[in-house]
Coordinates of C-alpha atoms in Angstrom, one line a residue:
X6 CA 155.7 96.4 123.1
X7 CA 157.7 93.7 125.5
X8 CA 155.5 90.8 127.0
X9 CA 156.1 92.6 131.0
X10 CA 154.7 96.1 128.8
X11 CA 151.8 94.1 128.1
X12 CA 151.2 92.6 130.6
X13 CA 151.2 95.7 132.9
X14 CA 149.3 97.6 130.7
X15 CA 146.9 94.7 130.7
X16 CA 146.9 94.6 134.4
X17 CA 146.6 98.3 134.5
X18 CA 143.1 98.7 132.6
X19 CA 141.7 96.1 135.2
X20 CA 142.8 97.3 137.6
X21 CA 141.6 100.7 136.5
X22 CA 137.6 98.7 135.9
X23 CA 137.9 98.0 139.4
X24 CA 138.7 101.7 140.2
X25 CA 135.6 102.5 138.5
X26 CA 133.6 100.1 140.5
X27 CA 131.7 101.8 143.0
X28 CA 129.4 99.2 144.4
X29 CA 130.1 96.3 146.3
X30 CA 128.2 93.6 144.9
X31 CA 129.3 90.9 147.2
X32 CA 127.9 91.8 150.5
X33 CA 124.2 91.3 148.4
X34 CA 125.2 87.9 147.3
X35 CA 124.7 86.5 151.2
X36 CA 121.4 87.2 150.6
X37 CA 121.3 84.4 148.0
X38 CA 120.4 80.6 148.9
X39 CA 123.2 78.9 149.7
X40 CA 125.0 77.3 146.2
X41 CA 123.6 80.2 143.9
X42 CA 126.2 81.7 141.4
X43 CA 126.0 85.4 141.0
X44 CA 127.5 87.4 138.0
X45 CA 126.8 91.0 137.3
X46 CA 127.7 93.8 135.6
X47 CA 126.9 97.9 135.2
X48 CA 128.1 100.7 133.6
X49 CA 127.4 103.7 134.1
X50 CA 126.7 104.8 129.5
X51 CA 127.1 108.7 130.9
X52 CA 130.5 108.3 132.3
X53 CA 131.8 105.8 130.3
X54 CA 132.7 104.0 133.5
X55 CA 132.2 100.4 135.2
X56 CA 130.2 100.8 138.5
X57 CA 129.6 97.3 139.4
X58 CA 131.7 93.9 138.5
X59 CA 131.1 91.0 140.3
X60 CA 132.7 87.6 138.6
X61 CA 132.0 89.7 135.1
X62 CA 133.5 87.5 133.1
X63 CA 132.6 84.3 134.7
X64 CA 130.5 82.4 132.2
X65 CA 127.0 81.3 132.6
X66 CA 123.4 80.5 131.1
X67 CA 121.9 83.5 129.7
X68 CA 118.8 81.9 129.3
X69 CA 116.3 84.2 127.4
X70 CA 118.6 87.2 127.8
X71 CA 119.9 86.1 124.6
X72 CA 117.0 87.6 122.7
X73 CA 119.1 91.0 123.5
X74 CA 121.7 89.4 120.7
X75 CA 118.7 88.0 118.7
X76 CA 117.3 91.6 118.5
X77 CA 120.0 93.1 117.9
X78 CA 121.3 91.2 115.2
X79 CA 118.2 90.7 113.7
X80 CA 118.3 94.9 113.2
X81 CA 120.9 95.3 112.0
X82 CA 120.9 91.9 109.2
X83 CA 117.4 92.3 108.1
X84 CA 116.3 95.9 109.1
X85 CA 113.1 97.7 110.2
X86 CA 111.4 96.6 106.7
X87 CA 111.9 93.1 106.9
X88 CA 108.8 91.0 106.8
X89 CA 108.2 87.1 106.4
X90 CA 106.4 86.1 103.2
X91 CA 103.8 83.1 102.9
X92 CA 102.9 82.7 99.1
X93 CA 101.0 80.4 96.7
X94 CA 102.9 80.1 93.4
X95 CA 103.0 78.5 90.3
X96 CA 105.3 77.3 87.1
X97 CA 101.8 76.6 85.7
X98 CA 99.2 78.3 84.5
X99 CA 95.4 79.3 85.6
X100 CA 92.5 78.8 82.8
X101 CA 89.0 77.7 82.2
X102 CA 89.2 78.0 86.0
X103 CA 91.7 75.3 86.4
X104 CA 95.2 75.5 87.6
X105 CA 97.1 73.6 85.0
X106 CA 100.6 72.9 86.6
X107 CA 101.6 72.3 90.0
X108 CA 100.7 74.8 93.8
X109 CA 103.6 75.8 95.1
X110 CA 103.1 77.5 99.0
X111 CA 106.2 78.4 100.2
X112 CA 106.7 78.9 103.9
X113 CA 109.7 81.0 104.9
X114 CA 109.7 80.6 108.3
X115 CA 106.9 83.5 109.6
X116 CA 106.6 82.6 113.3
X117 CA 102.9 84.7 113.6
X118 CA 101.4 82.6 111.0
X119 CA 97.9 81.5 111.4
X120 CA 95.4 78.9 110.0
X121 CA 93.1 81.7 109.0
X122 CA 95.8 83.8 107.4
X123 CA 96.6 80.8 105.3
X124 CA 93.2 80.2 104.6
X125 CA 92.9 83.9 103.4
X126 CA 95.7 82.9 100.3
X127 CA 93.2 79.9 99.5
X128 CA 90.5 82.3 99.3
X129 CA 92.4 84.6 97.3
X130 CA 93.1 81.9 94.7
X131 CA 89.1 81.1 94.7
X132 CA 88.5 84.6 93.7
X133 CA 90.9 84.5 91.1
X134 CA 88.6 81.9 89.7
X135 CA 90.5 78.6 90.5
X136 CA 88.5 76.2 91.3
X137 CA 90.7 72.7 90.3
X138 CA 94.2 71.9 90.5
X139 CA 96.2 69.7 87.8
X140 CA 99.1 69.4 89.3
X141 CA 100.5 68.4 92.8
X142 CA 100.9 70.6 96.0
X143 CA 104.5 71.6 96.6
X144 CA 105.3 72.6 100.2
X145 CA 108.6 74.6 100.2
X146 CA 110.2 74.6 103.1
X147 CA 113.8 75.2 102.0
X148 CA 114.7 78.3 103.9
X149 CA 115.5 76.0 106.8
X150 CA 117.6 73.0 107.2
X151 CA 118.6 70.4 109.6
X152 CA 116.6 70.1 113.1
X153 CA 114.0 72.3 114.0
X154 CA 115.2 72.6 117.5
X155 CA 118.6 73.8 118.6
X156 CA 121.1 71.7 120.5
X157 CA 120.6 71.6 124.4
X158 CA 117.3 72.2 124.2
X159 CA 115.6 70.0 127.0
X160 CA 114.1 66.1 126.0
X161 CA 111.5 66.7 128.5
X162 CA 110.1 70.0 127.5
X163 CA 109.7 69.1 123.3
X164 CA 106.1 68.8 124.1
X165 CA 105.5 71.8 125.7
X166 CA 104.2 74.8 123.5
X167 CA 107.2 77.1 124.7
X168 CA 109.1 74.5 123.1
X169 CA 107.0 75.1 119.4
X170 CA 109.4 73.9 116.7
X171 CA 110.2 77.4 115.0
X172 CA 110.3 75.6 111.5
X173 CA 109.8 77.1 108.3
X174 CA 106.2 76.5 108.5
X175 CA 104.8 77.6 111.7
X176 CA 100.9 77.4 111.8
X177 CA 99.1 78.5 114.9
X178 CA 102.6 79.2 116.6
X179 CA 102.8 75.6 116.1
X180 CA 100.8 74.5 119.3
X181 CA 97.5 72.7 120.0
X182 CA 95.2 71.7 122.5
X183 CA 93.2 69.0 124.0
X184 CA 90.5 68.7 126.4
X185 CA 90.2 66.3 129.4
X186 CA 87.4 65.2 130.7
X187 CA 88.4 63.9 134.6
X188 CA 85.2 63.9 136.0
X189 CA 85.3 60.3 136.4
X190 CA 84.9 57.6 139.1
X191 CA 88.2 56.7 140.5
X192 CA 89.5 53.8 138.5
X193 CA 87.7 55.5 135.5
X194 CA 89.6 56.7 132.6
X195 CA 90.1 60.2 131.5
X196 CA 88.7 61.2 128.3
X197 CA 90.6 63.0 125.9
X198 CA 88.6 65.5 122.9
X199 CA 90.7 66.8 120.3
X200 CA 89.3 69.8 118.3
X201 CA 88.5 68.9 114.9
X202 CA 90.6 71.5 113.5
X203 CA 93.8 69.8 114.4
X204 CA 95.0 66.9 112.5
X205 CA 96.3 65.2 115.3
X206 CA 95.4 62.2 118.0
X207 CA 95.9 61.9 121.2
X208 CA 95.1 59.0 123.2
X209 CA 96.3 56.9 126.4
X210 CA 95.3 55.8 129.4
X211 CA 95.1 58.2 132.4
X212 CA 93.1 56.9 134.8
X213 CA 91.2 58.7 138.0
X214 CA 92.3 58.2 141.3
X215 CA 91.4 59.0 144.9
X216 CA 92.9 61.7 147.3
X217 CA 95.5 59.1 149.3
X218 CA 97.4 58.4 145.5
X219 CA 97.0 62.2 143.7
X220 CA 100.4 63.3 145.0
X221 CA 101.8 60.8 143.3
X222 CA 100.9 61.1 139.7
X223 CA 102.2 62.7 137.2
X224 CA 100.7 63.3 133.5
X225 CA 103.7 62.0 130.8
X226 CA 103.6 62.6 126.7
X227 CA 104.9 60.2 124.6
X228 CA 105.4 61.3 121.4
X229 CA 104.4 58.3 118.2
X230 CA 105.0 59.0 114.8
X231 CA 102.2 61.5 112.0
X232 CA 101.7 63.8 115.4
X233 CA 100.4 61.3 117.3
X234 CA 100.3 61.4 121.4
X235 CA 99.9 58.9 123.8
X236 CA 99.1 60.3 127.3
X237 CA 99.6 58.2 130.4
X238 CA 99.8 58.3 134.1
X239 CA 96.9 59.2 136.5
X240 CA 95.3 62.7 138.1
X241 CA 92.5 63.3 140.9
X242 CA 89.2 63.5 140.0
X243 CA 88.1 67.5 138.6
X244 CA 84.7 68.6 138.3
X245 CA 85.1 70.4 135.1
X246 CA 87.1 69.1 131.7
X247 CA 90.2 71.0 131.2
X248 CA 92.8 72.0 128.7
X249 CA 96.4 70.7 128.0
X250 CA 98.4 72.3 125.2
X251 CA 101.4 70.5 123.3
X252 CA 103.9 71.8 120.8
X253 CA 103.6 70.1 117.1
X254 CA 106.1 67.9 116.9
X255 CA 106.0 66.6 112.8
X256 CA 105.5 70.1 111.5
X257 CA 105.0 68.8 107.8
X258 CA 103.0 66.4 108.0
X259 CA 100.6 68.8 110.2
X260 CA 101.0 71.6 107.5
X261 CA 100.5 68.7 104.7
X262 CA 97.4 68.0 106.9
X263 CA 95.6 71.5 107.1
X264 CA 96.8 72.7 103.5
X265 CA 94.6 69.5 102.3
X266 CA 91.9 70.2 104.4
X267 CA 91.9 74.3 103.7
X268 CA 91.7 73.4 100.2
X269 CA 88.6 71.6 100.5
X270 CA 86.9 74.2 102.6
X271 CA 87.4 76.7 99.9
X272 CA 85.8 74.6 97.3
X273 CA 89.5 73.7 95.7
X274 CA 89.6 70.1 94.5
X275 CA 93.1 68.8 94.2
X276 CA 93.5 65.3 93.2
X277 CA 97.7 65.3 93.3
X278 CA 100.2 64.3 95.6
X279 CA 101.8 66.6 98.8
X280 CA 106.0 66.8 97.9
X281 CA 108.5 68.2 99.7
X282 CA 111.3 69.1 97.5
X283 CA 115.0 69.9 98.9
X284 CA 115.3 72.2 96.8
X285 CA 113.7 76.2 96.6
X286 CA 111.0 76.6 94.4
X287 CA 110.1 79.6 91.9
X288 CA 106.7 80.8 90.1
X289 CA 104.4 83.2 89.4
X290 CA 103.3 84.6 92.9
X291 CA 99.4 84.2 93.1
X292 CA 98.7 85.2 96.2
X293 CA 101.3 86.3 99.0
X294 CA 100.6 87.1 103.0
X295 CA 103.4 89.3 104.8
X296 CA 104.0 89.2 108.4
X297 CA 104.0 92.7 111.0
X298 CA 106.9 94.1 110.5
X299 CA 110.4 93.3 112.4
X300 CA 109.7 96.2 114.7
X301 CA 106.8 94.5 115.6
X302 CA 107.9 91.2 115.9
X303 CA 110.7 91.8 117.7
X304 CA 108.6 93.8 120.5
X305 CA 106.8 91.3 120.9
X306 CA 109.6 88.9 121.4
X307 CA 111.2 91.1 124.0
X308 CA 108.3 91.7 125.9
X309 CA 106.5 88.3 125.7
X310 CA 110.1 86.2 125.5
X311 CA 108.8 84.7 122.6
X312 CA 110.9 81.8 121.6
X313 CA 109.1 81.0 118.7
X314 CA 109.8 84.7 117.5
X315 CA 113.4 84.4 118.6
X316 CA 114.3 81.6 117.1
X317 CA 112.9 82.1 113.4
X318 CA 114.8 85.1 113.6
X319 CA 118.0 83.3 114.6
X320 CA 117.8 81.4 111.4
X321 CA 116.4 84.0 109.0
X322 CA 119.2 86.1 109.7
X323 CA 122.0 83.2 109.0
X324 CA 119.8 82.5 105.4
X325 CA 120.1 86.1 105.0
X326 CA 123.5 86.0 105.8
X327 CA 124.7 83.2 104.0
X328 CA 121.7 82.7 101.3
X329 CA 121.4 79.3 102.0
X330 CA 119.4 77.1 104.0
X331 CA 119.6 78.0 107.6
X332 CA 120.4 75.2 110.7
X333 CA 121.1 76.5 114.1
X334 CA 124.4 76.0 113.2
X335 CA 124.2 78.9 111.1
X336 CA 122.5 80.7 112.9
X337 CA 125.1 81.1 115.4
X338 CA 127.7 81.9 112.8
X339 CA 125.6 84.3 111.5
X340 CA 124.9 86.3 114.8
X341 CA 128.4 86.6 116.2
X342 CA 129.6 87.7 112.8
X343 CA 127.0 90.5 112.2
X344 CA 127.3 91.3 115.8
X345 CA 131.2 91.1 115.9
X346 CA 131.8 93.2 112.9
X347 CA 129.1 95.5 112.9
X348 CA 128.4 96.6 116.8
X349 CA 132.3 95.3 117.8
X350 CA 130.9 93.0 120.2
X351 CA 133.7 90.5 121.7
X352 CA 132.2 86.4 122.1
X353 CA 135.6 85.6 122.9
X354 CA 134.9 81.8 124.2
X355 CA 130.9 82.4 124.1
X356 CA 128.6 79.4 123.2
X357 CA 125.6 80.8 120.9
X358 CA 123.4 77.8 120.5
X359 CA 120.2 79.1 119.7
X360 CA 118.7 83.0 119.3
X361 CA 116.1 81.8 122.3
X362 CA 118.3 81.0 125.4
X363 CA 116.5 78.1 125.5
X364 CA 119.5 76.0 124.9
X365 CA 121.6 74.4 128.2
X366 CA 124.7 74.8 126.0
X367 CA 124.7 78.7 125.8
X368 CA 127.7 80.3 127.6
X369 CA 128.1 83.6 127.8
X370 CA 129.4 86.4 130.5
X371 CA 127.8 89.5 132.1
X372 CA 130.6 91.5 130.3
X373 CA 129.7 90.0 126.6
X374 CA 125.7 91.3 127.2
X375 CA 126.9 94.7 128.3
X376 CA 128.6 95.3 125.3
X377 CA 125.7 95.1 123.3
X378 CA 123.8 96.8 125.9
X379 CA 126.4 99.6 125.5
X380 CA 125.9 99.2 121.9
X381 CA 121.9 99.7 122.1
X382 CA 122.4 102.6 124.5
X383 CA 124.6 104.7 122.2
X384 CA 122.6 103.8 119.1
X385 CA 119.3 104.5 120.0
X386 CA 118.4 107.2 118.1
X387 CA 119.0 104.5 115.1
X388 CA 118.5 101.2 116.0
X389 CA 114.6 102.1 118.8
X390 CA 115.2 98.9 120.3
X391 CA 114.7 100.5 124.1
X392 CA 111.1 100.2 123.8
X393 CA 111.0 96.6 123.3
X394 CA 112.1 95.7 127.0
X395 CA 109.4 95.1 129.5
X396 CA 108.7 97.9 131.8
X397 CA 108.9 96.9 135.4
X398 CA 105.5 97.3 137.0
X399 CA 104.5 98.0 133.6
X400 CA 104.0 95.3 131.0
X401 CA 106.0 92.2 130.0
X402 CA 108.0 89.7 132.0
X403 CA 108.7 92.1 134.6
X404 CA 105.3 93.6 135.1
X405 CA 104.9 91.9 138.0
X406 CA 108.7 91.4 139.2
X407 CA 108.4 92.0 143.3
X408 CA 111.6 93.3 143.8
X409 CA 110.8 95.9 140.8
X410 CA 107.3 97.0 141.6
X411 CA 108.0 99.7 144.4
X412 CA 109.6 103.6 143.5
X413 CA 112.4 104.4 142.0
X414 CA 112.4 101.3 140.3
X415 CA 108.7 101.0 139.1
X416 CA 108.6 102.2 135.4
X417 CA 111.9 103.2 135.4
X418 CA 113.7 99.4 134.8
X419 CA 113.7 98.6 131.3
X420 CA 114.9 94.8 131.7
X421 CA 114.8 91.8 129.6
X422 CA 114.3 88.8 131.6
X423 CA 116.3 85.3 131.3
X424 CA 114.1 82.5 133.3
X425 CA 114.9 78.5 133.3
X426 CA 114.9 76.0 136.0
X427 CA 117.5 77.9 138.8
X428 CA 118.3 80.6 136.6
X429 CA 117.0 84.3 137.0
X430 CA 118.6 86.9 134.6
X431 CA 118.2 90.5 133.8
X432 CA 119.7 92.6 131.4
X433 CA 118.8 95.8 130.7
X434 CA 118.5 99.9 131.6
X435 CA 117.6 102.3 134.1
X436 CA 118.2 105.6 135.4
X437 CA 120.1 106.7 138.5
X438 CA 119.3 109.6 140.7
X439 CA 121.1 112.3 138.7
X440 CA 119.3 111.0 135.4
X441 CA 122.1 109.0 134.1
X442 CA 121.9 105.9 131.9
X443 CA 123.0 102.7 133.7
X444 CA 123.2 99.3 131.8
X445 CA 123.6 96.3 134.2
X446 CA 123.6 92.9 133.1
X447 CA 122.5 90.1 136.2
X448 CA 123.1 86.6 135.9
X449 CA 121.7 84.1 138.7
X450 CA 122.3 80.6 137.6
X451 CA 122.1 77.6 140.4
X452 CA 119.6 79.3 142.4
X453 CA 117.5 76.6 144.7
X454 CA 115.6 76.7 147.6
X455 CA 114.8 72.9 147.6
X456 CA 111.3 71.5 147.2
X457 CA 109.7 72.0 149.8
X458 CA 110.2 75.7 149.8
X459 CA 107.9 76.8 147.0
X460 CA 106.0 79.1 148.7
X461 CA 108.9 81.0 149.6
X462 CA 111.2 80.5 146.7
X463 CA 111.6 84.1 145.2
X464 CA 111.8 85.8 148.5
X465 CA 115.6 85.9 148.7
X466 CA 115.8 87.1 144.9
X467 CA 113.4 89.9 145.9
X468 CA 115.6 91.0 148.4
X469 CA 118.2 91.0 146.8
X470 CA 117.5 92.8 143.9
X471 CA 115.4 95.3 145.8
X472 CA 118.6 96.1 147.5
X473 CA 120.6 96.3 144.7
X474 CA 118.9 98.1 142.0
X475 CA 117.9 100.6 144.8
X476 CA 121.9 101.0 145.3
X477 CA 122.1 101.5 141.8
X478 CA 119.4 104.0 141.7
X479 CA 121.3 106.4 144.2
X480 CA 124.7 105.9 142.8

């Protein structure tokens, strides 16, 4: 085939895309604030056709619309069995109700992890009559490697819980919380309680002010070394304490911390050292904890936006993948090879930083998300991922969603939402008129009212995708 050959037939299949296109897109964006980038995407899965492109291959920020590649991938890497383990272990033996070798509890990364579950293993090894340990207590946290958070991810959010390290230990979903105590003459200090279950401290000095300074102040963490927080700034009085939560931010040291302390509780004396070998450890299982199933997991990733979920995923399917020690690195290697080979789905260009969307680095276009999409659609009967998008008007992210809470559109949008500072994405199903599939990818990145306009922020975004989901409807 010549170069002109190619290039005309080239030119002919867009051409014949925007053929297909049957809505105008464009006459909606006006409806957008001034500076807000629109791109978006819908095929029609019963005709095989395009029925919407507006700047579909223009990239932008998927934000947490990139759990539609996480969930994917994840199903078709790991499968519908897939669970995370949490064992104790041992190279050693148990006798005369002693352990006589070394506790290995090995963490693989299970993002639904709790203290009490944890606990549960201790109080299995009880039971089994142990009730001393000769040896030391090996965490093994090799599954994962390198940082626990992915590149682009924000300095100023770390402390948040949304931000939870997803490390290979994940206790609690990796996220305490404090309690203030603001009722306080101004000038006063606020006082902070910590729980005594967390092995943490927080401290600072926030001090009470009066009605004229309020709207100035701001609460700022600064993160010190073993989990410690220093809080400062200032806040108006409150009549009744309050709760902040943060993300963990030394997730060793915190699991080192609780281990120790579990231990103890379940009458357990261990008299070794905490290590953290490099390198994988093997033993005799002892007692073992398995997560809900991926099926699970994933619907509640979808439906909640879980990053925590999301991203433990994003690495257990490149240590699956590659069988070794997984970095977000991986992760993204891992995801557009399973999801390149096995579902055909084109990156092209695409930045995959993380399996969140959490990342500022992700770059991907409406066209890339309606291919896999297309791929869910026409795999269904297989893969049963439908049923982890929110339903508008329903449940999830869009439960709520104004522009989605009126007929047709109420229960009949299956959308997973991508939210960060300026950015609101969609990407998901629904069905027209005539009861035909329709896959539509949205991407709003840049949107901004100013700030002053709070009140009255999501108005325009209402209207607009009242107008054109309702123009999908009766295409």
């Amino acid at each position: 085939m010549s170069k002109f050959t190619k290039n005309l037939f080239a030119s002919s299949l867009l051409f014949s895309n925007i053929a297909f296109a049957q809505i105008d897109v464009q006459p909606l964006t006006q409806i957008l604030p001034q500076g807000a980038s629109i791109g978006f995407i819908a095929e029609n899965i019963n005709q095989n056709k395009i029925i919407a492109d507006h700047n579909g291959q223009t990239f932008m920020l998927p934000a947490s619309t990139q759990k539609v590649f996480t969930a994917l991938a994840a199903k078709l890497a790991l499968g519908d069995e897939f669970r995370f383990e949490t064992s104790l272990q041992t190279q050693g033996k148990v006798q005369n109700n002693q352990l006589d070798g070394d506790l290995i509890i090995k963490f693989t990364g299970d993002p639904d992890l709790t203290t009490g579950q944890l606990y549960g293993l201790f109080a299995t090894l009880k039971k089994q009559g142990v009730n001393q340990i000769n040896g030391n207590l090996i965490l093994d946290t090799s599954v994962f490697a390198s940082h626990d958070r992915g590149s682009g991810w924000i300095w100023n959010d770390l402390t948040m819980c949304f931000n939870s390290p997803p490390a290979a230990v994940n206790l609690d979903n990796n996220c305490f919380y404090v309690n203030l105590d603001a009722n306080k003459s101004v000038g006063e200090f606020v006082q902070f309680n910590v729980p005594t279950q967390y092995p943490i401290q927080v401290f600072g000095q926030v001090r009470v002010v009066g009605a004229e300074e309020a709207p100035y102040c701001q609460l700022d963490a600064v993160v010190h070394d073993n989990n410690r927080y220093q809080i400062k700034g200032c806040i108006a009085r409150q009549t009744k304490p309050f709760g902040l939560s943060f993300a963990v931010q030394d997730t060793d040291a915190y699991a080192a911390a609780i281990v120790q302390r579990q231990l103890r509780q379940a009458g357990i004396q261990f008299s070794g050292q905490v290590q953290q070998p490099h390198q994988p450890q093997q033993g005799t299982v002892l007692a073992q904890h398995l997560s809900k199933p991926l099926p699970e997991l994933i619907k509640k990733m979808m439906k909640k936006s879980d990053n925590q979920i999301a991203d433990s995923l994003f690495r257990t399917i490149a240590y699956h993948t590659f069988k070794r020690p997984a970095s977000f690195q991986l992760g993204s290697l891992a995801l557009k090879r399973i999801l390149s080979t096995q579902a055909k789905i084109k990156f092209g260009h695409s930045i995959i930083a993380d399996g969140s969307g959490l990342s500022r680095h992700n770059l991907v276009d409406p066209n890339t998300m309606l291919q896999a999409l297309n791929y869910i659609a026409r795999n269904e009967d297989k893969l049963h991922l439908m049923d982890s998008f929110p339903v508008a008007g329903v449940d999830g992210t869009i439960s709520g969603r104004g522009s989605l809470i009126n007929p047709p559109l109420i229960k009949n949008v299956l959308a997973k939402t991508g939210s960060l500072k300026g950015v609101y994405n969609l990407a998901g199903f629904m069905t027209n008129a005539r009861g035909e599939r329709i896959a539509f990818v949205q991407f709003i990145n840049g949107y901004s009212t100013g700030e002053l306009e709070n009140k009255t922020k999501r108005a325009p975004l209402v209207q607009f995708e009242s107008k054109l989901y309702n123009a999908l409807y009766a295409d």
